[in-house]
Amino acid sequence: MIALNEHIKYLLRHHDCVVLPSFGAFIVRYEAATVKASGTQFLPPNRSLGFNAAIVDDDGLLAWSVCRREGIPYREASAEVAAAVDSMSSLLDICGQVDIDRVGRLIRHSDSTLEFLPDELHPIVNAAFNPLPVLNVSPIVEVADDEPAILEVDFSERRSLGSRLWRATRYAASVAVLVGLGIAFSTPITLERMPAQASLALPTVTKPKPATVETPAVTADMSEKSELSESSVEKEPAVVMVKDLDSANPEENYDCFVVIASFASQADADRYIREAKSADSMRVIKADGRYRVYIAVGTDYDATFDFKSTDAALVAEHPTAWVYRK
């Protein structure tokens, strides 16, 4: 069975609503940065989590997450999600509560009502804002009511361990630089290696002669060849659209494929391409008993995943695309 909790935590970091079909939905509430009513503290943005048992219609978000992670068809992923949600509901009936790490605790009371207690210590939904500090502010100049106040900001209070570690790292780096400079300045450059003798004369220090470095002459022919060799080498892009492919058989040269559809037969895949009228920009790869229609190929999984997630045109036309790796 799929690890449902991991999909829930991942989606809550990037979405404001995650629906557990036929069970309920986690709802994220965003709060903008504010100043306390007392005017003494400036609070950073915050995301808080709640649960609504009345929202049960499947929006497909969990199923698509399983599709991308497991590389399986949507119908199979949807069935996996339904089974995992049923298992969670059964566990609630038996134990009375279910804990989801960094999300919270679901409690089922004797009257069958659900209660949700969000994680207050390390909530996953607020991970992006946890490093931001709470700023202490206070006016340093008295002004009239119709004039803006000048505030003094105190950065001493930090809300997270990450911020304190970042400050400690900067201090450690500064100390390391100072120690290095001290060692450099305290190390003698030239030493008079003569035996020490009693004398009234001032000691003499021999200045080192500057070293001469012979630079080999570079002929015009060599420089021109170097420039030509550098300009003639073109880096092959990590991700290439199918319509721009030179190879007639990309399955032999590429390991990663940006898949936009998956079918049980070659005929269905071909029909999909014909109806899309994009025969020159789509191809089919057969693997694991499936016929997958892909629109781009790559040699590196991370680069291909970033491309399918950030290319504006691809995301707009195929928002559910995923990366298949041989």
mmCIF file with all atom_site columns, C-alpha atoms in Angstrom, residues 146-320:
data_model
loop_
_atom_site.group_PDB
_atom_site.id
_atom_site.type_symbol
_atom_site.label_atom_id
_atom_site.label_alt_id
_atom_site.label_comp_id
_atom_site.label_asym_id
_atom_site.label_entity_id
_atom_site.label_seq_id
_atom_site.pdbx_PDB_ins_code
_atom_site.Cartn_x
_atom_site.Cartn_y
_atom_site.Cartn_z
_atom_site.occupancy
_atom_site.B_iso_or_equiv
_atom_site.pdbx_formal_charge
_atom_site.auth_seq_id
_atom_site.auth_comp_id
_atom_site.auth_asym_id
_atom_site.auth_atom_id
_atom_site.pdbx_PDB_model_num
ATOM 1   C CA . ASP A 1 146 ? -0.382 62.798 11.862  1.00 0.00 ? 146 ASP A CA 1
ATOM 2   C CA . GLU A 1 147 ? 3.330  62.035 11.273  1.00 0.00 ? 147 GLU A CA 1
ATOM 3   C CA . PRO A 1 148 ? 4.878  58.616 10.619  1.00 0.00 ? 148 PRO A CA 1
ATOM 4   C CA . ALA A 1 149 ? 6.776  57.106 13.530  1.00 0.00 ? 149 ALA A CA 1
ATOM 5   C CA . ILE A 1 150 ? 10.407 56.066 13.287  1.00 0.00 ? 150 ILE A CA 1
ATOM 6   C CA . LEU A 1 151 ? 10.859 52.523 14.569  1.00 0.00 ? 151 LEU A CA 1
ATOM 7   C CA . GLU A 1 152 ? 13.863 50.798 16.059  1.00 0.00 ? 152 GLU A CA 1
ATOM 8   C CA . VAL A 1 153 ? 13.992 47.138 15.021  1.00 0.00 ? 153 VAL A CA 1
ATOM 9   C CA . ASP A 1 154 ? 15.517 44.452 17.245  1.00 0.00 ? 154 ASP A CA 1
ATOM 10  C CA . PHE A 1 155 ? 16.640 41.344 15.360  1.00 0.00 ? 155 PHE A CA 1
ATOM 11  C CA . SER A 1 156 ? 17.711 39.495 18.509  1.00 0.00 ? 156 SER A CA 1
ATOM 12  C CA . GLU A 1 157 ? 14.702 37.167 18.741  1.00 0.00 ? 157 GLU A CA 1
ATOM 13  C CA . ARG A 1 158 ? 14.652 34.251 16.304  1.00 0.00 ? 158 ARG A CA 1
ATOM 14  C CA . ARG A 1 159 ? 11.859 31.764 15.935  1.00 0.00 ? 159 ARG A CA 1
ATOM 15  C CA . SER A 1 160 ? 13.739 28.756 14.610  1.00 0.00 ? 160 SER A CA 1
ATOM 16  C CA . LEU A 1 161 ? 16.848 26.696 15.160  1.00 0.00 ? 161 LEU A CA 1
ATOM 17  C CA . GLY A 1 162 ? 17.746 27.171 11.485  1.00 0.00 ? 162 GLY A CA 1
ATOM 18  C CA . SER A 1 163 ? 18.124 30.932 11.955  1.00 0.00 ? 163 SER A CA 1
ATOM 19  C CA . ARG A 1 164 ? 20.359 30.494 14.997  1.00 0.00 ? 164 ARG A CA 1
ATOM 20  C CA . LEU A 1 165 ? 22.513 27.963 13.154  1.00 0.00 ? 165 LEU A CA 1
ATOM 21  C CA . TRP A 1 166 ? 22.845 30.381 10.223  1.00 0.00 ? 166 TRP A CA 1
ATOM 22  C CA . ARG A 1 167 ? 24.061 33.160 12.555  1.00 0.00 ? 167 ARG A CA 1
ATOM 23  C CA . ALA A 1 168 ? 26.503 30.774 14.269  1.00 0.00 ? 168 ALA A CA 1
ATOM 24  C CA . THR A 1 169 ? 27.877 29.711 10.877  1.00 0.00 ? 169 THR A CA 1
ATOM 25  C CA . ARG A 1 170 ? 28.511 33.315 9.884   1.00 0.00 ? 170 ARG A CA 1
ATOM 26  C CA . TYR A 1 171 ? 30.299 34.014 13.171  1.00 0.00 ? 171 TYR A CA 1
ATOM 27  C CA . ALA A 1 172 ? 32.434 30.868 12.775  1.00 0.00 ? 172 ALA A CA 1
ATOM 28  C CA . ALA A 1 173 ? 33.386 31.915 9.237   1.00 0.00 ? 173 ALA A CA 1
ATOM 29  C CA . SER A 1 174 ? 34.408 35.379 10.489  1.00 0.00 ? 174 SER A CA 1
ATOM 30  C CA . VAL A 1 175 ? 36.575 33.850 13.239  1.00 0.00 ? 175 VAL A CA 1
ATOM 31  C CA . ALA A 1 176 ? 38.214 31.510 10.697  1.00 0.00 ? 176 ALA A CA 1
ATOM 32  C CA . VAL A 1 177 ? 39.076 34.468 8.433   1.00 0.00 ? 177 VAL A CA 1
ATOM 33  C CA . LEU A 1 178 ? 40.561 36.447 11.351  1.00 0.00 ? 178 LEU A CA 1
ATOM 34  C CA . VAL A 1 179 ? 42.639 33.465 12.498  1.00 0.00 ? 179 VAL A CA 1
ATOM 35  C CA . GLY A 1 180 ? 43.909 32.962 8.951   1.00 0.00 ? 180 GLY A CA 1
ATOM 36  C CA . LEU A 1 181 ? 44.917 36.625 8.660   1.00 0.00 ? 181 LEU A CA 1
ATOM 37  C CA . GLY A 1 182 ? 46.674 36.441 12.045  1.00 0.00 ? 182 GLY A CA 1
ATOM 38  C CA . ILE A 1 183 ? 48.702 33.446 10.955  1.00 0.00 ? 183 ILE A CA 1
ATOM 39  C CA . ALA A 1 184 ? 49.576 35.116 7.645   1.00 0.00 ? 184 ALA A CA 1
ATOM 40  C CA . PHE A 1 185 ? 50.773 38.380 9.248   1.00 0.00 ? 185 PHE A CA 1
ATOM 41  C CA . SER A 1 186 ? 52.673 36.624 12.059  1.00 0.00 ? 186 SER A CA 1
ATOM 42  C CA . THR A 1 187 ? 54.645 34.359 9.695   1.00 0.00 ? 187 THR A CA 1
ATOM 43  C CA . PRO A 1 188 ? 58.097 35.862 8.793   1.00 0.00 ? 188 PRO A CA 1
ATOM 44  C CA . ILE A 1 189 ? 58.778 36.244 5.100   1.00 0.00 ? 189 ILE A CA 1
ATOM 45  C CA . THR A 1 190 ? 62.605 36.143 5.115   1.00 0.00 ? 190 THR A CA 1
ATOM 46  C CA . LEU A 1 191 ? 64.921 34.925 7.904   1.00 0.00 ? 191 LEU A CA 1
ATOM 47  C CA . GLU A 1 192 ? 68.634 35.658 8.413   1.00 0.00 ? 192 GLU A CA 1
ATOM 48  C CA . ARG A 1 193 ? 69.959 32.173 9.099   1.00 0.00 ? 193 ARG A CA 1
ATOM 49  C CA . MET A 1 194 ? 73.181 33.289 10.865  1.00 0.00 ? 194 MET A CA 1
ATOM 50  C CA . PRO A 1 195 ? 74.170 32.284 14.404  1.00 0.00 ? 195 PRO A CA 1
ATOM 51  C CA . ALA A 1 196 ? 73.083 34.823 17.029  1.00 0.00 ? 196 ALA A CA 1
ATOM 52  C CA . GLN A 1 197 ? 76.082 36.816 18.391  1.00 0.00 ? 197 GLN A CA 1
ATOM 53  C CA . ALA A 1 198 ? 76.402 39.696 20.841  1.00 0.00 ? 198 ALA A CA 1
ATOM 54  C CA . SER A 1 199 ? 76.715 42.951 18.932  1.00 0.00 ? 199 SER A CA 1
ATOM 55  C CA . LEU A 1 200 ? 75.804 46.634 19.161  1.00 0.00 ? 200 LEU A CA 1
ATOM 56  C CA . ALA A 1 201 ? 75.019 46.808 15.454  1.00 0.00 ? 201 ALA A CA 1
ATOM 57  C CA . LEU A 1 202 ? 71.435 46.687 14.313  1.00 0.00 ? 202 LEU A CA 1
ATOM 58  C CA . PRO A 1 203 ? 70.421 43.400 12.712  1.00 0.00 ? 203 PRO A CA 1
ATOM 59  C CA . THR A 1 204 ? 70.172 43.398 8.943   1.00 0.00 ? 204 THR A CA 1
ATOM 60  C CA . VAL A 1 205 ? 67.407 41.812 7.009   1.00 0.00 ? 205 VAL A CA 1
ATOM 61  C CA . THR A 1 206 ? 68.029 40.576 3.510   1.00 0.00 ? 206 THR A CA 1
ATOM 62  C CA . LYS A 1 207 ? 65.227 41.495 1.190   1.00 0.00 ? 207 LYS A CA 1
ATOM 63  C CA . PRO A 1 208 ? 64.178 38.682 -1.122  1.00 0.00 ? 208 PRO A CA 1
ATOM 64  C CA . LYS A 1 209 ? 64.726 39.263 -4.804  1.00 0.00 ? 209 LYS A CA 1
ATOM 65  C CA . PRO A 1 210 ? 61.557 39.282 -6.851  1.00 0.00 ? 210 PRO A CA 1
ATOM 66  C CA . ALA A 1 211 ? 61.163 36.066 -8.759  1.00 0.00 ? 211 ALA A CA 1
ATOM 67  C CA . THR A 1 212 ? 61.048 36.304 -12.499 1.00 0.00 ? 212 THR A CA 1
ATOM 68  C CA . VAL A 1 213 ? 58.587 34.124 -14.335 1.00 0.00 ? 213 VAL A CA 1
ATOM 69  C CA . GLU A 1 214 ? 59.099 33.484 -17.981 1.00 0.00 ? 214 GLU A CA 1
ATOM 70  C CA . THR A 1 215 ? 55.844 33.493 -19.875 1.00 0.00 ? 215 THR A CA 1
ATOM 71  C CA . PRO A 1 216 ? 55.929 31.375 -22.994 1.00 0.00 ? 216 PRO A CA 1
ATOM 72  C CA . ALA A 1 217 ? 55.015 33.276 -26.087 1.00 0.00 ? 217 ALA A CA 1
ATOM 73  C CA . VAL A 1 218 ? 51.700 32.368 -27.608 1.00 0.00 ? 218 VAL A CA 1
ATOM 74  C CA . THR A 1 219 ? 51.610 32.640 -31.354 1.00 0.00 ? 219 THR A CA 1
ATOM 75  C CA . ALA A 1 220 ? 48.632 34.020 -33.200 1.00 0.00 ? 220 ALA A CA 1
ATOM 76  C CA . ASP A 1 221 ? 48.059 30.661 -34.821 1.00 0.00 ? 221 ASP A CA 1
ATOM 77  C CA . MET A 1 222 ? 47.719 28.888 -31.467 1.00 0.00 ? 222 MET A CA 1
ATOM 78  C CA . SER A 1 223 ? 45.314 31.500 -30.079 1.00 0.00 ? 223 SER A CA 1
ATOM 79  C CA . GLU A 1 224 ? 43.183 31.355 -33.205 1.00 0.00 ? 224 GLU A CA 1
ATOM 80  C CA . LYS A 1 225 ? 43.046 27.551 -33.017 1.00 0.00 ? 225 LYS A CA 1
ATOM 81  C CA . SER A 1 226 ? 42.040 27.746 -29.341 1.00 0.00 ? 226 SER A CA 1
ATOM 82  C CA . GLU A 1 227 ? 39.242 30.200 -30.090 1.00 0.00 ? 227 GLU A CA 1
ATOM 83  C CA . LEU A 1 228 ? 38.023 28.092 -32.983 1.00 0.00 ? 228 LEU A CA 1
ATOM 84  C CA . SER A 1 229 ? 38.052 24.907 -30.888 1.00 0.00 ? 229 SER A CA 1
ATOM 85  C CA . GLU A 1 230 ? 36.107 26.568 -28.049 1.00 0.00 ? 230 GLU A CA 1
ATOM 86  C CA . SER A 1 231 ? 33.529 28.135 -30.352 1.00 0.00 ? 231 SER A CA 1
ATOM 87  C CA . SER A 1 232 ? 33.059 24.942 -32.334 1.00 0.00 ? 232 SER A CA 1
ATOM 88  C CA . VAL A 1 233 ? 32.154 22.896 -29.222 1.00 0.00 ? 233 VAL A CA 1
ATOM 89  C CA . GLU A 1 234 ? 28.488 23.282 -28.390 1.00 0.00 ? 234 GLU A CA 1
ATOM 90  C CA . LYS A 1 235 ? 27.050 21.828 -25.222 1.00 0.00 ? 235 LYS A CA 1
ATOM 91  C CA . GLU A 1 236 ? 24.258 19.397 -25.867 1.00 0.00 ? 236 GLU A CA 1
ATOM 92  C CA . PRO A 1 237 ? 21.129 20.465 -23.930 1.00 0.00 ? 237 PRO A CA 1
ATOM 93  C CA . ALA A 1 238 ? 20.077 18.189 -21.079 1.00 0.00 ? 238 ALA A CA 1
ATOM 94  C CA . VAL A 1 239 ? 16.432 18.190 -22.227 1.00 0.00 ? 239 VAL A CA 1
ATOM 95  C CA . VAL A 1 240 ? 15.221 18.242 -25.843 1.00 0.00 ? 240 VAL A CA 1
ATOM 96  C CA . MET A 1 241 ? 11.676 18.559 -27.193 1.00 0.00 ? 241 MET A CA 1
ATOM 97  C CA . VAL A 1 242 ? 10.617 15.740 -29.525 1.00 0.00 ? 242 VAL A CA 1
ATOM 98  C CA . LYS A 1 243 ? 10.015 18.183 -32.384 1.00 0.00 ? 243 LYS A CA 1
ATOM 99  C CA . ASP A 1 244 ? 13.692 19.277 -32.136 1.00 0.00 ? 244 ASP A CA 1
ATOM 100 C CA . LEU A 1 245 ? 15.182 15.767 -32.066 1.00 0.00 ? 245 LEU A CA 1
ATOM 101 C CA . ASP A 1 246 ? 17.769 14.823 -34.696 1.00 0.00 ? 246 ASP A CA 1
ATOM 102 C CA . SER A 1 247 ? 17.833 11.153 -33.722 1.00 0.00 ? 247 SER A CA 1
ATOM 103 C CA . ALA A 1 248 ? 15.246 8.872  -35.294 1.00 0.00 ? 248 ALA A CA 1
ATOM 104 C CA . ASN A 1 249 ? 15.501 6.491  -32.325 1.00 0.00 ? 249 ASN A CA 1
ATOM 105 C CA . PRO A 1 250 ? 15.683 8.597  -29.094 1.00 0.00 ? 250 PRO A CA 1
ATOM 106 C CA . GLU A 1 251 ? 14.943 5.557  -26.885 1.00 0.00 ? 251 GLU A CA 1
ATOM 107 C CA . GLU A 1 252 ? 18.558 4.457  -27.463 1.00 0.00 ? 252 GLU A CA 1
ATOM 108 C CA . ASN A 1 253 ? 20.144 7.830  -26.649 1.00 0.00 ? 253 ASN A CA 1
ATOM 109 C CA . TYR A 1 254 ? 18.001 9.131  -23.766 1.00 0.00 ? 254 TYR A CA 1
ATOM 110 C CA . ASP A 1 255 ? 17.005 7.689  -20.396 1.00 0.00 ? 255 ASP A CA 1
ATOM 111 C CA . CYS A 1 256 ? 14.277 10.138 -19.252 1.00 0.00 ? 256 CYS A CA 1
ATOM 112 C CA . PHE A 1 257 ? 10.988 10.955 -20.987 1.00 0.00 ? 257 PHE A CA 1
ATOM 113 C CA . VAL A 1 258 ? 8.403  13.654 -20.197 1.00 0.00 ? 258 VAL A CA 1
ATOM 114 C CA . VAL A 1 259 ? 5.182  11.619 -20.447 1.00 0.00 ? 259 VAL A CA 1
ATOM 115 C CA . ILE A 1 260 ? 1.836  13.303 -21.083 1.00 0.00 ? 260 ILE A CA 1
ATOM 116 C CA . ALA A 1 261 ? -0.372 10.217 -21.551 1.00 0.00 ? 261 ALA A CA 1
ATOM 117 C CA . SER A 1 262 ? -0.257 6.451  -20.964 1.00 0.00 ? 262 SER A CA 1
ATOM 118 C CA . PHE A 1 263 ? -2.278 3.725  -22.708 1.00 0.00 ? 263 PHE A CA 1
ATOM 119 C CA . ALA A 1 264 ? -2.730 -0.022 -22.668 1.00 0.00 ? 264 ALA A CA 1
ATOM 120 C CA . SER A 1 265 ? -2.268 -0.421 -26.449 1.00 0.00 ? 265 SER A CA 1
ATOM 121 C CA . GLN A 1 266 ? -0.297 1.079  -29.329 1.00 0.00 ? 266 GLN A CA 1
ATOM 122 C CA . ALA A 1 267 ? -3.524 1.818  -31.196 1.00 0.00 ? 267 ALA A CA 1
ATOM 123 C CA . ASP A 1 268 ? -4.848 3.985  -28.366 1.00 0.00 ? 268 ASP A CA 1
ATOM 124 C CA . ALA A 1 269 ? -1.569 5.896  -28.166 1.00 0.00 ? 269 ALA A CA 1
ATOM 125 C CA . ASP A 1 270 ? -1.527 6.493  -31.930 1.00 0.00 ? 270 ASP A CA 1
ATOM 126 C CA . ARG A 1 271 ? -5.154 7.673  -31.836 1.00 0.00 ? 271 ARG A CA 1
ATOM 127 C CA . TYR A 1 272 ? -4.285 10.147 -29.079 1.00 0.00 ? 272 TYR A CA 1
ATOM 128 C CA . ILE A 1 273 ? -1.456 11.630 -31.195 1.00 0.00 ? 273 ILE A CA 1
ATOM 129 C CA . ARG A 1 274 ? -3.653 11.853 -34.297 1.00 0.00 ? 274 ARG A CA 1
ATOM 130 C CA . GLU A 1 275 ? -6.444 13.626 -32.431 1.00 0.00 ? 275 GLU A CA 1
ATOM 131 C CA . ALA A 1 276 ? -3.932 16.045 -30.937 1.00 0.00 ? 276 ALA A CA 1
ATOM 132 C CA . LYS A 1 277 ? -2.599 16.735 -34.472 1.00 0.00 ? 277 LYS A CA 1
ATOM 133 C CA . SER A 1 278 ? 0.944  16.691 -33.102 1.00 0.00 ? 278 SER A CA 1
ATOM 134 C CA . ALA A 1 279 ? 2.548  13.734 -34.838 1.00 0.00 ? 279 ALA A CA 1
ATOM 135 C CA . ASP A 1 280 ? 5.817  15.643 -35.238 1.00 0.00 ? 280 ASP A CA 1
ATOM 136 C CA . SER A 1 281 ? 6.033  16.637 -31.565 1.00 0.00 ? 281 SER A CA 1
ATOM 137 C CA . MET A 1 282 ? 5.005  13.390 -29.820 1.00 0.00 ? 282 MET A CA 1
ATOM 138 C CA . ARG A 1 283 ? 6.303  9.830  -29.812 1.00 0.00 ? 283 ARG A CA 1
ATOM 139 C CA . VAL A 1 284 ? 5.482  6.586  -28.035 1.00 0.00 ? 284 VAL A CA 1
ATOM 140 C CA . ILE A 1 285 ? 7.736  4.434  -25.863 1.00 0.00 ? 285 ILE A CA 1
ATOM 141 C CA . LYS A 1 286 ? 6.698  0.930  -24.871 1.00 0.00 ? 286 LYS A CA 1
ATOM 142 C CA . ALA A 1 287 ? 7.767  -0.142 -21.385 1.00 0.00 ? 287 ALA A CA 1
ATOM 143 C CA . ASP A 1 288 ? 6.346  -2.179 -18.499 1.00 0.00 ? 288 ASP A CA 1
ATOM 144 C CA . GLY A 1 289 ? 3.380  -3.261 -20.616 1.00 0.00 ? 289 GLY A CA 1
ATOM 145 C CA . ARG A 1 290 ? 2.298  0.358  -21.238 1.00 0.00 ? 290 ARG A CA 1
ATOM 146 C CA . TYR A 1 291 ? 2.463  2.655  -24.276 1.00 0.00 ? 291 TYR A CA 1
ATOM 147 C CA . ARG A 1 292 ? 3.506  6.086  -23.038 1.00 0.00 ? 292 ARG A CA 1
ATOM 148 C CA . VAL A 1 293 ? 3.223  9.223  -25.174 1.00 0.00 ? 293 VAL A CA 1
ATOM 149 C CA . TYR A 1 294 ? 6.154  11.569 -24.507 1.00 0.00 ? 294 TYR A CA 1
ATOM 150 C CA . ILE A 1 295 ? 6.824  15.134 -25.627 1.00 0.00 ? 295 ILE A CA 1
ATOM 151 C CA . ALA A 1 296 ? 10.443 15.683 -24.495 1.00 0.00 ? 296 ALA A CA 1
ATOM 152 C CA . VAL A 1 297 ? 13.521 13.610 -23.597 1.00 0.00 ? 297 VAL A CA 1
ATOM 153 C CA . GLY A 1 298 ? 16.523 14.088 -21.347 1.00 0.00 ? 298 GLY A CA 1
ATOM 154 C CA . THR A 1 299 ? 19.764 12.498 -20.193 1.00 0.00 ? 299 THR A CA 1
ATOM 155 C CA . ASP A 1 300 ? 19.461 13.496 -16.513 1.00 0.00 ? 300 ASP A CA 1
ATOM 156 C CA . TYR A 1 301 ? 16.398 12.840 -14.330 1.00 0.00 ? 301 TYR A CA 1
ATOM 157 C CA . ASP A 1 302 ? 16.705 15.966 -12.152 1.00 0.00 ? 302 ASP A CA 1
ATOM 158 C CA . ALA A 1 303 ? 17.176 18.250 -15.153 1.00 0.00 ? 303 ALA A CA 1
ATOM 159 C CA . THR A 1 304 ? 14.230 16.641 -16.946 1.00 0.00 ? 304 THR A CA 1
ATOM 160 C CA . PHE A 1 305 ? 12.011 16.947 -13.847 1.00 0.00 ? 305 PHE A CA 1
ATOM 161 C CA . ASP A 1 306 ? 12.943 20.631 -13.428 1.00 0.00 ? 306 ASP A CA 1
ATOM 162 C CA . PHE A 1 307 ? 12.179 21.256 -17.103 1.00 0.00 ? 307 PHE A CA 1
ATOM 163 C CA . LYS A 1 308 ? 8.708  19.707 -16.960 1.00 0.00 ? 308 LYS A CA 1
ATOM 164 C CA . SER A 1 309 ? 7.977  21.657 -13.754 1.00 0.00 ? 309 SER A CA 1
ATOM 165 C CA . THR A 1 310 ? 9.264  25.085 -14.847 1.00 0.00 ? 310 THR A CA 1
ATOM 166 C CA . ASP A 1 311 ? 8.777  25.348 -18.617 1.00 0.00 ? 311 ASP A CA 1
ATOM 167 C CA . ALA A 1 312 ? 5.819  27.737 -18.830 1.00 0.00 ? 312 ALA A CA 1
ATOM 168 C CA . ALA A 1 313 ? 4.451  26.469 -22.150 1.00 0.00 ? 313 ALA A CA 1
ATOM 169 C CA . LEU A 1 314 ? 4.688  22.812 -21.121 1.00 0.00 ? 314 LEU A CA 1
ATOM 170 C CA . VAL A 1 315 ? 3.089  23.377 -17.714 1.00 0.00 ? 315 VAL A CA 1
ATOM 171 C CA . ALA A 1 316 ? 0.229  25.380 -19.266 1.00 0.00 ? 316 ALA A CA 1
ATOM 172 C CA . GLU A 1 317 ? -0.554 22.753 -21.931 1.00 0.00 ? 317 GLU A CA 1
ATOM 173 C CA . HIS A 1 318 ? 0.237  19.579 -19.946 1.00 0.00 ? 318 HIS A CA 1
ATOM 174 C CA . PRO A 1 319 ? -0.022 20.314 -16.200 1.00 0.00 ? 319 PRO A CA 1
ATOM 175 C CA . THR A 1 320 ? -0.154 16.595 -15.271 1.00 0.00 ? 320 THR A CA 1
#
